Amino acid sequence: MPKQIRLNAFNMNCAVHQSPGLWRHPRDRSTEYTSMAWWLHLAKELERGFFDGMFLADVTGIYDVYGGNSRAALRGGIQVPLNDPFMLVPAMAAVTEHLGFGITGNLTCEPPHTFARRFSTLDHLTAGRVGWNIVTGYLNSAARAQGQAKQTAHDTRYDIAAEYMALMYKLWEGSWEDDAVRLDRTAGVYVDPDKVHRVQHEGEWFHLDAIHLSEPSPQRTPVLFQAGTSTKGVAFAGRHAECVFVGANSRHGMVPVTQNIRANAVAAGRRAEDIAIFAMLTVVVDDTDALARDRLEEYRRYASPEGALTLLSGWSGVDFSDCDPEEPLRFVKNDAIQTMLSPVSRSNPEQVWTVGRAATHYALGGASPVLVGSPTTVAEEMIAWVETAGVDGFNLTYTVAPESITGFIDRVVPELQNRGAYKTSYGPGTLREKLFARGPRLSSPHPAAAYRHPV
Amino acid sequence: MPKQIRLNAFNMNCAVHQSPGLWRHPRDRSTEYTSMAWWLHLAKELERGFFDGMFLADVTGIYDVYGGNSRAALRGGIQVPLNDPFMLVPAMAAVTEHLGFGITGNLTCEPPHTFARRFSTLDHLTAGRVGWNIVTGYLNSAARAQGQAKQTAHDTRYDIAAEYMALMYKLWEGSWEDDAVRLDRTAGVYVDPDKVHRVQHEGEWFHLDAIHLSEPSPQRTPVLFQAGTSTKGVAFAGRHAECVFVGANSRHGMVPVTQNIRANAVAAGRRAEDIAIFAMLTVVVDDTDALARDRLEEYRRYASPEGALTLLSGWSGVDFSDCDPEEPLRFVKNDAIQTMLSPVSRSNPEQVWTVGRAATHYALGGASPVLVGSPTTVAEEMIAWVETAGVDGFNLTYTVAPESITGFIDRVVPELQNRGAYKTSYGPGTLREKLFARGPRLSSPHPAAAYRHPV
């Protein structure tokens, strides 16, 4: 039986996520993102298609590197206006039973005690269907929104993240023992006070002296997602992440990336397969390869190269607004842009992209490969990815919404199922159990488990 | 036609809110608060009963004054374990159409930029059904959870709150003009950049340089609730609050309290009726007065005086754990305890409560009056309150859940409706329109309106 493909829908609480300009397509309805109905419909569709989850991206600033101001971002609606991703999850959970939710939360702007409680609350309400995409931010505009002059240095952000994670584990795993909640009506004991432990944390970045306010939730620690691909980022992933999200431009280029991630897990004492790797992917499917190519061309007529450069400028910190389209693309090494561009540069060092080519390419599906073809073509290429590139599945972007996701579910999912590469029903239990089938909670040697009190 | 009574259900994302011990009642199901089903059911019930809203209390620490530690709070489940209130709202909004939601948010632990976005997101998703209960906290344990040694001084907290509100208004009202979102597909203009304004705030407590990330929501600023009754607290309410929540022990004692609140509104240039005042109330109803008294006695058998003293200690900062039950109750003036005890002391200065009597009294319905009787008795007393005490409605606590709320809806609501004192359908529009019927947004002379760009 082929390896089972994992699928997340890659979304953001805005209209324009990875395909700038497509909101102008006559059939696109993504500008309805502010409404409840939009998200309830989408969640039910994804569950119909047996998606493992919805992965919700987020930023807390605006893309204001392009042109040195926020005008292009606003004009193109480039990840702005942008609403809070957390608020979508309880609503979508209320109308689904199995769908998971990976939520991006920037630890540099989330006070730890209330942030831990928010995730515990979601884990309770969803019966264990939530994951946290751990980010530290990259936009200076987000830092200024927090009252700082600019982003903390990249490596320092990972030091902060390491301490933050330890504090989260203390709250999620260490504060309440499994049998702390007694609910003994006769004795009048709701909680056994001896089984609840005060967290006293005096770190370099955080101070806290409190119990966690939430009782143990199904997963305690939410499923941990991470996306950084810098040296520090991958080391962090090797230690903490259960799911890693990667960008990629080619199947071949993916191999060293996934090998590196798994090697870092092994270096941290974990198993290579303890991490599920999701590659970002865009699919344009139609009944035949030719029709799919026509559809892609039709979509591309609405794609916005300026919007793509606005994103690329934000990711890289390089203002592309006055670049000549023929200028070779600069390679900028940081977590965001490396995810987006490095596979090209690494696997094809001789290949030089121009700014103009990048603008066109990234305007549809952002940094992801675009699979175009019939249901058969797409399904077979997806299977080849998981068989040969070391990935476990995909974060599927939307293009024209919601037709791209509906089309994928109607056309590609059955083909994957026919080939035995995709589930025909959900597995039991929490998101972590559905993904790894090894219990609802993190177990040793993951560092979270060390904070738990022995039963 | 009699004055229309406004009703909120007074809840908290925990089992034990105002009636400690009642979770032990054989029919009580409040310990199911962690589940989605619990809240969806409750929301649908409240909408069946035409409640204006659910008012969600919150604290971000534990009641550890009683006995100098958190053992009593944990043992009795006294507002702990306690989950995040915000996460309940999208779920309940997904299954209701009209019910409003007043959510307690402590501004001392909410970074302003992301907090403003969270409320804007909720306002979008709920189509304008959210309110914010503005609090600054009173538990030292909550301060320690934020890495502080203890709470900031009371008056300073209000100075911080005043600056925080100005910053919120800048984000909610001033950053985006009403017609900023163009959605011009032909010109490719999502947002007109000239109509989005950067907020540059350099205050004593907060620094921020950013646009608000959310586009204008139906209400922009959520309906503003406030509960403080200190001199500074009432002045704050007079300036900012649209709804004020008050505790009260007697209808007579209420009069000076409501007069004072309305006088503060007038002093701030607003009209007395610009503030809707909700008194906390507990109802025990049955078919006849005698049956209702029996029901109350039966409930009281499960009420926990120790739990009540744990709450009173937290509210007052006074450790009641080694007090003699015959000791007269100390009067402690602060926002929390004044709400709870001052009406007794003020209106009946000669009446001396003992610690023991307070423990018994506060164990059922906390600081609220308890109306006990037949549907007729209860309805007529509620009508008398709004006719003579200057209140607009009630925050109704639960006792045995959910039967107390279901019983109220089945028995009391029809009696209020028969007397013309309660709606038989919801009014149109947002929560603000339903409450005040003067448009979805705050208007002059409320200070929020001054931050809006003229159309």
XYZ file of N, CA, C and O in Angstrom, chain A residues 13 15-16 23-31 33-36 39-40 58-62 70-71 74-77 80-88 90-91 93-95 109-111 113-114 117-118 120-122 124-126 141 144-147 176 181 183-194 196 198 207-211 213-215, chain B residues 13 15-16 23-31 33-36 39-40 58-62 70-71 74-77 80-88 90-91 93-95 109-111 113-114 117-118 120-122 124-126 141 144-147 176 181 183-185 187-194 196 198 207-211 213-215:
676
model
N -6.642 34.387 7.451
C -7.911 35.089 7.666
C -7.927 36.423 6.909
O -8.034 37.507 7.503
N -8.297 37.794 2.347
C -8.659 37.339 0.996
C -7.432 36.858 0.230
O -7.430 35.791 -0.371
N -6.369 37.653 0.254
C -5.201 37.396 -0.591
C -4.101 36.748 0.233
O -3.465 37.411 1.042
N -8.241 37.637 -6.416
C -9.530 38.113 -5.879
C -10.325 38.846 -6.957
O -11.539 38.992 -6.829
N -9.647 39.254 -8.036
C -10.350 39.965 -9.113
C -11.033 39.013 -10.084
O -11.776 39.449 -10.967
N -10.755 37.712 -9.965
C -11.388 36.737 -10.869
C -12.905 36.766 -10.646
O -13.372 36.810 -9.500
N -13.661 36.707 -11.740
C -15.131 36.847 -11.593
C -15.759 35.801 -10.677
O -16.781 36.067 -10.051
N -15.150 34.626 -10.601
C -15.755 33.603 -9.737
C -15.151 33.576 -8.327
O -15.587 32.794 -7.497
N -14.160 34.390 -8.070
C -13.527 34.361 -6.751
C -14.410 35.023 -5.705
O -14.990 36.089 -5.940
N -14.499 34.363 -4.548
C -15.317 34.908 -3.459
C -14.503 35.119 -2.185
O -15.060 35.238 -1.092
N -13.170 35.157 -2.324
C -12.324 35.207 -1.118
C -12.528 36.464 -0.292
O -12.227 36.469 0.904
N -13.061 37.524 -0.910
C -13.278 38.746 -0.134
C -14.413 38.581 0.881
O -14.654 39.484 1.674
N -14.124 36.676 3.292
C -13.442 36.077 4.450
C -13.902 36.662 5.781
O -13.674 36.056 6.827
N -14.499 37.838 5.797
C -14.925 38.397 7.090
C -16.166 37.702 7.651
O -16.495 37.895 8.816
N -16.838 36.907 6.837
C -18.131 36.375 7.264
C -18.014 34.984 7.864
O -17.163 34.181 7.478
N -18.882 34.712 8.778
C -18.978 33.387 9.385
C -19.280 32.330 8.334
O -18.679 31.246 8.321
N -16.347 30.652 6.348
C -15.466 29.689 7.025
C -16.198 28.405 7.376
O -15.612 27.322 7.338
N -17.483 28.524 7.696
C -18.236 27.302 8.002
C -18.345 26.435 6.747
O -18.182 25.207 6.803
N -0.495 33.529 9.524
C -0.784 34.836 10.101
C 0.475 35.691 10.075
O 1.591 35.176 10.120
N 0.297 36.977 9.964
C 1.342 37.946 10.296
C 0.677 38.991 11.186
O -0.546 39.103 11.213
N 1.483 39.738 11.912
C 0.892 40.760 12.777
C 1.356 42.154 12.351
O 1.283 43.093 13.132
N 1.811 42.251 11.123
C 2.179 43.557 10.572
C 1.774 43.601 9.108
O 1.041 42.731 8.626
N 2.275 44.598 8.415
C 1.905 44.786 7.013
C 3.162 44.716 6.148
O 4.266 44.972 6.631
N 3.285 51.069 2.778
C 2.280 50.007 2.730
C 1.284 50.184 1.585
O 0.274 49.487 1.533
N 1.563 51.103 0.673
C 0.572 51.397 -0.372
C 0.308 50.202 -1.291
O -0.844 49.894 -1.601
N -1.741 47.528 0.504
C -3.146 47.905 0.660
C -3.870 47.861 -0.689
O -4.954 47.282 -0.794
N -3.256 48.439 -1.686
C -3.906 48.497 -3.003
C -4.237 47.084 -3.490
O -5.330 46.826 -3.982
N -3.292 46.177 -3.332
C -3.518 44.809 -3.800
C -4.177 43.897 -2.770
O -4.402 42.719 -3.051
N -4.436 44.425 -1.590
C -5.016 43.576 -0.533
C -4.094 42.429 -0.159
O -4.547 41.322 0.142
N -3.621 41.843 3.690
C -4.239 42.921 4.453
C -5.443 43.403 3.676
O -5.337 43.499 2.457
N -6.582 43.692 4.272
C -6.923 43.530 5.675
C -6.821 42.075 6.119
O -7.068 41.163 5.334
N -6.491 41.908 7.384
C -6.147 40.585 7.903
C -6.701 40.438 9.323
O -6.366 41.224 10.199
N -7.495 39.422 9.517
C -8.095 39.206 10.832
C -7.394 38.107 11.614
O -6.533 37.396 11.097
N -7.782 37.978 12.863
C -7.169 37.037 13.811
C -7.519 35.598 13.425
O -8.695 35.279 13.212
N -6.523 34.708 13.337
C -6.824 33.329 12.938
C -7.494 32.501 14.042
O -8.284 31.604 13.745
N -7.187 32.799 15.295
C -7.714 31.970 16.395
C -9.235 31.970 16.435
O -9.854 30.967 16.771
N -9.820 33.132 16.118
C -11.267 33.270 16.272
C -12.051 32.410 15.286
O -13.226 32.170 15.468
N -11.379 31.948 14.224
C -12.079 31.120 13.249
C -12.282 29.693 13.739
O -13.225 29.010 13.327
N -12.970 28.008 16.748
C -14.146 27.471 17.457
C -15.376 27.383 16.553
O -16.154 26.429 16.651
N -15.531 28.342 15.672
C -16.696 28.313 14.781
C -16.617 27.124 13.835
O -17.585 26.381 13.666
N -14.892 24.450 14.257
C -14.969 23.209 15.043
C -16.406 22.866 15.403
O -16.755 21.690 15.545
N -17.242 23.908 15.528
C -18.642 23.664 15.910
C -19.400 22.926 14.812
O -20.422 22.303 15.090
N -18.932 23.005 13.569
C -19.673 22.379 12.461
C -18.905 21.212 11.832
O -19.278 20.737 10.767
N 4.492 38.222 20.538
C 3.442 39.167 20.955
C 2.319 38.478 21.710
O 1.202 38.977 21.745
N 2.619 37.361 22.337
C 1.595 36.641 23.102
C 2.103 36.402 24.526
O 2.964 35.548 24.744
N 1.575 37.121 25.512
C 1.979 36.859 26.903
C 1.756 35.380 27.223
O 0.681 34.840 26.944
N 1.189 33.254 29.757
C 0.186 32.615 30.612
C -1.178 32.575 29.941
O -1.849 31.530 29.925
N -1.595 33.668 29.362
C -2.900 33.693 28.697
C -2.862 32.963 27.350
O -3.862 32.389 26.928
N -3.364 29.334 28.048
C -4.769 29.067 28.357
C -5.621 29.091 27.094
O -6.555 28.296 26.958
N -5.298 29.986 26.176
C -6.101 30.049 24.957
C -6.017 28.728 24.190
O -7.020 28.198 23.731
N -5.175 25.767 25.441
C -5.832 24.699 26.209
C -7.339 24.759 26.011
O -8.006 23.730 25.882
N -7.874 25.968 25.991
C -9.314 26.132 25.783
C -9.720 25.570 24.425
O -10.703 24.823 24.312
N -8.958 25.916 23.402
C -9.265 25.396 22.066
C -9.142 23.872 22.034
O -9.943 23.189 21.386
N -9.668 21.823 24.452
C -10.879 21.277 25.078
C -12.072 21.354 24.120
O -12.752 20.356 23.880
N -12.323 22.547 23.615
C -13.533 22.758 22.813
C -13.543 21.894 21.557
O -14.595 21.452 21.103
N -12.369 21.674 20.988
C -12.299 20.905 19.740
C -12.080 19.420 20.006
O -11.915 18.638 19.065
N 7.351 45.761 10.537
C 6.085 46.450 10.812
C 5.354 45.789 11.971
O 4.658 46.450 12.741
N 6.985 47.030 15.143
C 6.544 48.393 15.463
C 5.120 48.400 16.018
O 4.770 49.244 16.839
N 4.309 47.447 15.589
C 2.954 47.334 16.143
C 2.989 46.917 17.606
O 2.026 47.081 18.335
N 4.133 46.352 18.023
C 4.324 45.969 19.423
C 5.118 47.019 20.181
O 5.536 46.760 21.314
N 5.378 48.148 19.566
C 6.094 49.198 20.272
C 7.598 49.062 20.240
O 8.296 49.751 20.968
N -0.661 20.613 35.975
C -1.747 19.760 36.450
C -1.394 18.289 36.192
O -1.116 17.915 35.050
N -8.106 16.558 38.521
C -9.536 16.877 38.558
C -10.285 15.671 39.099
O -10.350 14.623 38.448
N -13.618 15.755 40.771
C -15.093 15.826 40.661
C -15.768 14.879 41.652
O -16.724 14.174 41.307
N -15.299 14.889 42.864
C -15.886 14.057 43.920
C -17.013 14.853 44.580
O -16.779 15.698 45.438
N -18.233 14.554 44.172
C -19.377 15.327 44.650
C -19.636 15.077 46.132
O -20.082 15.963 46.853
N -19.367 13.877 46.569
C -19.636 13.550 47.969
C -18.660 14.269 48.899
O -19.064 14.902 49.876
N -17.394 14.168 48.572
C -16.392 14.824 49.417
C -16.304 16.322 49.128
O -15.656 17.054 49.885
N -16.945 16.761 48.057
C -16.869 18.179 47.723
C -15.513 18.591 47.186
O -15.105 19.736 47.347
N -14.825 17.660 46.566
C -13.501 17.970 46.032
C -13.564 18.042 44.501
O -13.735 17.022 43.834
N -13.447 19.255 43.984
C -13.403 19.423 42.526
C -12.007 19.060 42.039
O -11.831 18.207 41.173
N -11.011 19.675 42.639
C -9.620 19.446 42.237
C -8.816 19.063 43.476
O -9.022 19.633 44.555
N -7.925 18.120 43.323
C -7.007 17.774 44.406
C -5.845 18.777 44.404
O -5.013 18.753 43.488
N -5.789 19.644 45.415
C -4.760 20.706 45.387
C -3.335 20.162 45.363
O -2.432 20.838 44.862
N -3.140 18.966 45.875
C -1.778 18.412 45.874
C -1.300 18.031 44.479
O -0.113 17.767 44.282
N -1.859 19.918 41.724
C -1.707 21.088 40.854
C -0.467 21.853 41.305
O -0.319 22.149 42.496
N 2.433 24.914 41.007
C 2.719 26.284 40.624
C 3.960 26.293 39.736
O 4.951 25.647 40.050
N 9.148 35.925 33.015
C 8.969 35.714 34.445
C 7.517 35.367 34.681
O 6.630 36.007 34.122
N 7.301 34.388 35.512
C 5.924 33.950 35.747
C 5.898 33.143 37.042
O 6.816 32.368 37.323
N 4.863 33.356 37.815
C 4.671 32.594 39.045
C 3.175 32.335 39.160
O 2.430 33.177 39.659
N 2.736 31.185 38.664
C 1.292 30.939 38.570
C 1.044 29.471 38.250
O 1.911 28.791 37.707
N -0.140 29.006 38.597
C -0.553 27.727 38.042
C -1.151 27.976 36.655
O -1.579 29.090 36.347
N -4.211 27.852 34.358
C -5.606 27.951 34.796
C -6.497 26.852 34.216
O -7.559 26.568 34.764
N -6.078 26.246 33.118
C -6.914 25.228 32.470
C -6.579 23.841 32.992
O -5.414 23.514 33.200
N -7.608 23.030 33.149
C -7.371 21.628 33.466
C -6.798 20.930 32.234
O -6.887 21.441 31.120
N -16.177 30.861 31.773
C -15.765 29.607 31.136
C -15.170 28.642 32.174
O -14.000 28.247 32.106
N -16.869 25.937 35.746
C -18.090 25.365 36.336
C -18.658 26.273 37.417
O -19.849 26.556 37.450
N -17.796 26.705 38.318
C -18.258 27.432 39.514
C -18.049 28.916 39.322
O -16.915 29.396 39.372
N -22.120 22.707 41.982
C -21.701 21.686 41.020
C -21.925 20.279 41.594
O -21.981 19.304 40.842
N -22.087 20.185 42.932
C -22.311 18.872 43.547
C -23.769 18.437 43.479
O -24.115 17.313 43.842
N -24.656 19.356 43.070
C -26.076 19.005 42.970
C -26.242 17.884 41.935
O -25.624 17.928 40.867
N -27.084 16.902 42.245
C -27.195 15.753 41.335
C -27.614 16.118 39.911
O -27.257 15.417 38.969
N -28.341 17.205 39.771
C -28.772 17.559 38.406
C -27.841 18.574 37.741
O -28.056 18.923 36.582
N -26.852 19.051 38.473
C -25.974 20.069 37.890
C -25.022 19.456 36.867
O -24.432 18.403 37.098
N -24.854 20.153 35.733
C -23.956 19.659 34.683
C -22.882 20.683 34.325
O -22.259 20.597 33.271
N -22.667 21.641 35.226
C -21.750 22.743 34.891
C -20.322 22.279 34.656
O -19.557 22.973 33.983
N -19.967 21.104 35.175
C -18.600 20.628 34.956
C -18.371 20.204 33.500
O -17.252 19.872 33.131
N -18.389 22.277 31.216
C -18.038 23.556 30.571
C -16.888 23.415 29.570
O -16.704 24.283 28.725
N -16.092 22.372 29.652
C -14.978 22.253 28.694
C -15.452 21.840 27.302
O -14.678 21.935 26.346
N -16.685 21.396 27.198
C -17.113 20.810 25.925
C -17.819 21.818 25.029
O -18.498 22.736 25.496
N -17.680 21.623 23.765
C -18.379 22.430 22.771
C -19.893 22.327 22.942
O -20.613 23.335 22.896
N -21.773 24.692 25.454
C -21.949 26.112 25.122
C -22.899 26.305 23.949
O -23.648 27.285 23.910
N -22.883 25.369 23.018
C -23.816 25.498 21.893
C -25.250 25.368 22.394
O -26.142 26.122 21.984
N -14.350 36.873 33.563
C -13.046 36.213 33.488
C -12.127 36.771 34.564
O -12.278 37.911 34.993
N -11.227 35.957 35.036
C -10.057 36.415 35.786
C -8.855 35.717 35.150
O -9.006 34.717 34.447
N -7.679 36.260 35.387
C -6.499 35.615 34.810
C -5.548 35.126 35.907
O -4.371 34.883 35.655
N -6.107 34.977 37.103
C -5.332 34.403 38.201
C -6.232 33.512 39.023
O -7.352 33.181 38.613
N -5.757 33.132 40.200
C -6.514 32.225 41.051
C -6.812 32.916 42.383
O -6.104 33.831 42.797
N -3.795 28.604 47.282
C -4.870 28.320 46.325
C -5.602 27.009 46.629
O -6.391 26.547 45.813
N -5.378 26.430 47.787
C -5.965 25.112 48.070
C -7.494 25.143 48.112
O -8.147 24.271 47.538
N -8.949 25.556 44.597
C -8.856 24.329 43.803
C -9.828 23.278 44.322
O -10.570 22.662 43.545
N -9.840 23.076 45.619
C -10.703 22.049 46.202
C -12.160 22.291 45.816
O -12.884 21.377 45.444
N -12.583 23.549 45.921
C -13.983 23.875 45.611
C -14.228 24.197 44.147
O -15.365 24.481 43.765
N -13.177 24.177 43.345
C -13.355 24.542 41.928
C -13.827 25.974 41.761
O -14.605 26.283 40.850
N -11.913 28.115 39.064
C -10.756 27.387 38.563
C -11.106 25.902 38.594
O -11.751 25.468 39.547
N -10.746 25.092 37.626
C -10.126 25.448 36.356
C -10.985 26.413 35.546
O -12.218 26.359 35.611
N -10.305 27.234 34.767
C -10.959 28.354 34.089
C -10.349 28.536 32.708
O -9.147 28.736 32.584
N -11.201 28.482 31.704
C -10.723 28.621 30.331
C -10.977 30.013 29.767
O -11.659 30.829 30.378
N -10.423 30.251 28.605
C -10.479 31.546 27.929
C -11.913 31.844 27.457
O -12.527 31.010 26.795
N -12.447 33.026 27.762
C -13.821 33.325 27.335
C -13.958 33.618 25.838
O -15.003 33.331 25.245
N -12.931 34.205 25.245
C -13.047 34.615 23.830
C -13.337 33.437 22.915
O -14.063 33.564 21.935
N -12.738 32.282 23.235
C -12.833 31.139 22.336
C -14.255 30.584 22.251
O -14.576 29.830 21.339
N -15.093 30.928 23.230
C -16.466 30.411 23.198
C -17.330 31.152 22.180
O -18.302 30.595 21.659
N -17.032 32.598 18.998
C -17.279 32.209 17.593
C -18.137 30.950 17.479
O -18.982 30.853 16.589
N -17.928 30.012 18.385
C -18.717 28.778 18.336
C -20.186 29.072 18.603
O -21.072 28.613 17.870
N -21.667 31.900 18.302
C -22.196 32.754 17.230
C -22.551 31.936 15.992
O -23.455 32.306 15.246
N -21.844 30.805 15.803
C -22.106 29.975 14.622
C -23.483 29.325 14.678
O -24.013 28.942 13.639
N -24.047 29.185 15.869
C -25.332 28.497 15.982
C -26.458 29.426 16.440
O -27.541 28.967 16.807
N -3.173 42.633 30.409
C -2.407 41.513 29.854
C -2.733 41.263 28.388
O -2.560 40.159 27.890
N -3.186 42.296 27.693
C -3.502 42.149 26.273
C -2.745 43.199 25.474
O -3.098 44.378 25.490
N -1.716 42.799 24.734
C -1.022 43.775 23.884
C -2.031 44.456 22.952
O -2.837 43.779 22.313
N -2.323 46.026 19.998
C -2.531 45.885 18.547
C -3.248 44.578 18.213
O -4.202 44.557 17.435
N -2.812 43.490 18.810
C -3.454 42.204 18.520
C -4.814 42.098 19.221
O -5.718 41.435 18.723
N -7.338 43.747 17.057
C -7.661 42.902 15.910
C -8.564 41.744 16.307
O -9.465 41.356 15.559
N -8.341 41.190 17.496
C -9.175 40.074 17.931
C -10.642 40.509 18.025
O -11.538 39.818 17.557
N -12.046 43.097 16.498
C -12.561 43.405 15.158
C -12.947 42.122 14.434
O -13.974 42.062 13.750
N -12.126 41.099 14.597
C -12.425 39.810 13.965
C -13.745 39.262 14.479
O -14.596 38.806 13.698
N -13.919 39.297 15.793
C -15.176 38.809 16.362
C -16.354 39.640 15.882
O -17.432 39.103 15.614
N -16.658 41.166 13.072
C -16.963 40.721 11.707
C -17.711 39.385 11.728
O -18.776 39.247 11.127
N -17.133 38.408 12.394
C -17.700 37.046 12.334
C -19.108 36.990 12.896
O -19.938 36.200 12.443
N -19.375 37.799 13.912
C -20.687 37.761 14.552
C -21.646 38.764 13.927
O -22.772 38.907 14.407
N -2.547 37.346 42.101
C -2.118 36.120 41.412
C -2.104 36.318 39.898
O -1.280 35.734 39.197
N 1.065 38.184 39.072
C 2.232 37.293 39.098
C 2.265 36.392 37.866
O 3.334 36.005 37.399
N 1.099 36.067 37.346
C 1.058 35.280 36.113
C 1.595 36.069 34.926
O 1.964 35.499 33.907
N 1.636 37.394 35.084
C 2.206 38.269 34.043
C 3.637 38.653 34.353
O 4.190 39.547 33.704
N 4.207 38.061 35.394
C 5.596 38.372 35.700
C 5.795 39.602 36.559
O 6.902 40.094 36.714
N -8.939 53.164 9.692
C -9.558 52.929 8.372
C -10.788 53.828 8.211
O -11.695 53.797 9.041
N -12.173 50.310 1.930
C -12.197 49.049 1.184
C -12.984 49.266 -0.103
O -14.192 49.487 -0.072
N -12.612 47.256 -3.219
C -12.938 46.033 -3.973
C -13.234 46.345 -5.439
O -14.191 45.810 -6.009
N -12.418 47.151 -6.022
C -12.581 47.505 -7.433
C -11.811 46.487 -8.267
O -10.596 46.567 -8.430
N -12.541 45.523 -8.811
C -11.896 44.435 -9.541
C -11.282 44.913 -10.850
O -10.252 44.403 -11.295
N -10.082 48.041 -11.609
C -8.857 48.824 -11.374
C -7.841 48.051 -10.541
O -6.698 48.485 -10.407
N -8.254 46.918 -9.993
C -7.335 46.146 -9.167
C -7.038 46.805 -7.829
O -5.965 46.633 -7.267
N -7.980 47.556 -7.330
C -7.774 48.247 -6.051
C -8.625 47.585 -4.978
O -9.850 47.704 -4.986
N -7.973 46.884 -4.062
C -8.684 46.290 -2.939
C -8.969 47.373 -1.910
O -10.102 47.579 -1.494
N -7.915 48.067 -1.520
C -8.041 49.122 -0.506
C -7.447 50.402 -1.071
O -6.408 50.368 -1.739
N -8.093 51.514 -0.807
C -7.536 52.805 -1.179
C -6.515 53.220 -0.109
O -6.898 53.545 1.017
N -5.222 53.224 -0.469
C -4.203 53.486 0.559
C -4.345 54.851 1.218
O -3.921 55.028 2.364
N -4.944 55.809 0.510
C -5.083 57.137 1.100
C -6.099 57.183 2.227
O -6.168 58.157 2.970
N -6.380 54.763 4.592
C -5.928 53.969 5.738
C -4.806 54.731 6.430
O -3.847 55.153 5.772
N -1.977 55.385 9.511
C -1.067 54.784 10.477
C -1.315 55.411 11.838
O -1.444 56.634 11.955
N 3.336 52.155 23.360
C 3.969 52.677 22.153
C 3.532 51.793 20.992
O 3.521 50.571 21.114
N 3.214 52.431 19.912
C 2.732 51.666 18.757
C 2.855 52.528 17.514
O 2.609 53.731 17.549
N 3.247 51.921 16.436
C 3.341 52.613 15.152
C 2.899 51.609 14.100
O 3.697 50.800 13.618
N 1.613 51.626 13.748
C 1.062 50.585 12.875
C -0.322 51.006 12.401
O -0.992 51.813 13.042
N -0.735 50.413 11.284
C -2.151 50.526 10.940
C -2.886 49.412 11.680
O -2.285 48.411 12.093
N -4.975 46.219 11.479
C -4.932 45.238 10.386
C -6.313 44.871 9.858
O -6.436 44.380 8.740
N -7.343 45.068 10.669
C -8.695 44.670 10.253
C -9.397 45.817 9.550
O -9.294 46.969 9.964
N -10.155 45.473 8.526
C -11.014 46.480 7.916
C -12.175 46.798 8.861
O -12.442 46.044 9.802
